[in-house]
């Protein structure tokens, strides 16, 4: 992997880390909505179904982001001059 490719992978990983935060927040929101749909009485059926659907989609987005993140981390770690500090500073 060239220096340019390595830097591109690091930049993509940093972007993905930020995007995963957004995806996890969205999943937390839809998890709350799904819980409400399961427990609160008198919720319209279309709203209930929507909460389940959007929760499922949010979970899929988090899962796909986690898979991509794992792939990028492995790709960087397999490089001989891997620098473990590829994460951005909080």
PDB file of C-alpha atoms in Angstrom:
ATOM      1  CA  UNK A   1       0.000   0.000   0.000  1.00  0.00           C
ATOM      2  CA  UNK A   2       1.491   3.329  -1.012  1.00  0.00           C
ATOM      3  CA  UNK A   3       1.692   6.289   1.327  1.00  0.00           C
ATOM      4  CA  UNK A   4      -1.086   7.961  -0.638  1.00  0.00           C
ATOM      5  CA  UNK A   5      -3.353   4.892  -0.355  1.00  0.00           C
ATOM      6  CA  UNK A   6      -2.571   4.565   3.350  1.00  0.00           C
ATOM      7  CA  UNK A   7      -3.416   8.226   3.955  1.00  0.00           C
ATOM      8  CA  UNK A   8      -6.634   7.847   1.968  1.00  0.00           C
ATOM      9  CA  UNK A   9      -7.611   4.802   4.081  1.00  0.00           C
ATOM     10  CA  UNK A  10      -6.872   6.738   7.281  1.00  0.00           C
ATOM     11  CA  UNK A  11      -8.988   9.668   6.103  1.00  0.00           C
ATOM     12  CA  UNK A  12     -11.823   7.314   5.179  1.00  0.00           C
ATOM     13  CA  UNK A  13     -11.580   5.652   8.579  1.00  0.00           C
ATOM     14  CA  UNK A  14     -11.723   9.023  10.358  1.00  0.00           C
ATOM     15  CA  UNK A  15     -14.812   9.976   8.326  1.00  0.00           C
ATOM     16  CA  UNK A  16     -16.401   6.617   9.060  1.00  0.00           C
ATOM     17  CA  UNK A  17     -15.772   6.988  12.796  1.00  0.00           C
ATOM     18  CA  UNK A  18     -17.723  10.270  12.722  1.00  0.00           C
ATOM     19  CA  UNK A  19     -20.455   8.728  10.601  1.00  0.00           C
ATOM     20  CA  UNK A  20     -20.765   5.771  12.959  1.00  0.00           C
ATOM     21  CA  UNK A  21     -21.415   8.189  15.822  1.00  0.00           C
ATOM     22  CA  UNK A  22     -24.273   9.667  13.797  1.00  0.00           C
ATOM     23  CA  UNK A  23     -25.573   6.217  12.872  1.00  0.00           C
ATOM     24  CA  UNK A  24     -25.479   5.051  16.498  1.00  0.00           C
ATOM     25  CA  UNK A  25     -27.406   8.140  17.621  1.00  0.00           C
ATOM     26  CA  UNK A  26     -30.042   7.439  14.983  1.00  0.00           C
ATOM     27  CA  UNK A  27     -30.225   3.796  16.135  1.00  0.00           C
ATOM     28  CA  UNK A  28     -30.663   4.934  19.755  1.00  0.00           C
ATOM     29  CA  UNK A  29     -33.547   7.160  18.668  1.00  0.00           C
ATOM     30  CA  UNK A  30     -35.282   4.384  16.746  1.00  0.00           C
ATOM     31  CA  UNK A  31     -34.659   1.929  19.587  1.00  0.00           C
ATOM     32  CA  UNK A  32     -36.588   4.277  21.892  1.00  0.00           C
ATOM     33  CA  UNK A  33     -39.356   4.640  19.320  1.00  0.00           C
ATOM     34  CA  UNK A  34     -39.526   0.858  18.847  1.00  0.00           C
ATOM     35  CA  UNK A  35     -39.756   0.372  22.613  1.00  0.00           C
ATOM     36  CA  UNK A  36     -42.601   2.898  22.749  1.00  0.00           C
ATOM     37  CA  UNK A  37     -44.365   1.108  19.895  1.00  0.00           C
ATOM     38  CA  UNK A  38     -44.075  -2.165  21.799  1.00  0.00           C
ATOM     39  CA  UNK A  39     -45.242  -0.846  25.157  1.00  0.00           C
ATOM     40  CA  UNK A  40     -47.573   2.113  24.736  1.00  0.00           C
ATOM     41  CA  UNK A  41     -51.230   1.426  24.079  1.00  0.00           C
ATOM     42  CA  UNK A  42     -53.285   3.184  21.418  1.00  0.00           C
ATOM     43  CA  UNK A  43     -50.476   3.688  18.897  1.00  0.00           C
ATOM     44  CA  UNK A  44     -51.690   3.554  15.326  1.00  0.00           C
ATOM     45  CA  UNK A  45     -50.597   0.422  13.493  1.00  0.00           C
ATOM     46  CA  UNK A  46     -48.840   2.308  10.691  1.00  0.00           C
ATOM     47  CA  UNK A  47     -46.773   4.233  13.264  1.00  0.00           C
ATOM     48  CA  UNK A  48     -45.948   0.988  15.052  1.00  0.00           C
ATOM     49  CA  UNK A  49     -44.859  -0.681  11.809  1.00  0.00           C
ATOM     50  CA  UNK A  50     -42.835   2.403  10.851  1.00  0.00           C
ATOM     51  CA  UNK A  51     -40.951   2.302  14.145  1.00  0.00           C
ATOM     52  CA  UNK A  52     -40.050  -1.354  13.601  1.00  0.00           C
ATOM     53  CA  UNK A  53     -38.997  -0.725   9.996  1.00  0.00           C
ATOM     54  CA  UNK A  54     -36.824   2.304  10.747  1.00  0.00           C
ATOM     55  CA  UNK A  55     -35.258   0.551  13.737  1.00  0.00           C
ATOM     56  CA  UNK A  56     -34.317  -2.359  11.483  1.00  0.00           C
ATOM     57  CA  UNK A  57     -32.847   0.008   8.855  1.00  0.00           C
ATOM     58  CA  UNK A  58     -30.879   1.935  11.497  1.00  0.00           C
ATOM     59  CA  UNK A  59     -29.465  -1.346  12.824  1.00  0.00           C
ATOM     60  CA  UNK A  60     -28.460  -2.393   9.307  1.00  0.00           C
ATOM     61  CA  UNK A  61     -26.649   0.924   8.778  1.00  0.00           C
ATOM     62  CA  UNK A  62     -24.716   0.555  12.035  1.00  0.00           C
ATOM     63  CA  UNK A  63     -23.824  -3.045  11.163  1.00  0.00           C
ATOM     64  CA  UNK A  64     -22.606  -2.136   7.672  1.00  0.00           C
ATOM     65  CA  UNK A  65     -20.557   0.752   9.051  1.00  0.00           C
ATOM     66  CA  UNK A  66     -19.000  -1.518  11.662  1.00  0.00           C
ATOM     67  CA  UNK A  67     -18.079  -4.064   8.976  1.00  0.00           C
ATOM     68  CA  UNK A  68     -16.479  -1.386   6.806  1.00  0.00           C
ATOM     69  CA  UNK A  69     -14.621   0.001   9.822  1.00  0.00           C
ATOM     70  CA  UNK A  70     -13.283  -3.460  10.687  1.00  0.00           C
ATOM     71  CA  UNK A  71     -12.122  -3.947   7.094  1.00  0.00           C
ATOM     72  CA  UNK A  72     -10.292  -0.613   7.060  1.00  0.00           C
ATOM     73  CA  UNK A  73      -8.653  -1.245  10.444  1.00  0.00           C
ATOM     74  CA  UNK A  74      -7.418  -4.659   9.301  1.00  0.00           C
ATOM     75  CA  UNK A  75      -6.188  -3.187   6.030  1.00  0.00           C
ATOM     76  CA  UNK A  76      -4.166  -0.571   7.923  1.00  0.00           C
ATOM     77  CA  UNK A  77      -2.889  -2.999  10.563  1.00  0.00           C
ATOM     78  CA  UNK A  78      -1.584  -5.405   7.938  1.00  0.00           C
ATOM     79  CA  UNK A  79       0.798  -2.754   6.650  1.00  0.00           C
ATOM     80  CA  UNK A  80       4.420  -3.147   7.835  1.00  0.00           C
ATOM     81  CA  UNK A  81       4.711   0.462   8.941  1.00  0.00           C
ATOM     82  CA  UNK A  82       1.298   0.605  10.593  1.00  0.00           C
ATOM     83  CA  UNK A  83       0.884   3.484  13.003  1.00  0.00           C
ATOM     84  CA  UNK A  84      -1.628   2.613  15.727  1.00  0.00           C
ATOM     85  CA  UNK A  85      -2.602   6.260  16.191  1.00  0.00           C
ATOM     86  CA  UNK A  86      -4.841   6.367  13.107  1.00  0.00           C
ATOM     87  CA  UNK A  87      -7.853   7.368  15.212  1.00  0.00           C
ATOM     88  CA  UNK A  88      -8.638  11.026  15.457  1.00  0.00           C
ATOM     89  CA  UNK A  89      -8.178  12.694  18.842  1.00  0.00           C
ATOM     90  CA  UNK A  90     -11.300  13.356  20.904  1.00  0.00           C
TER      91      UNK A  90
END
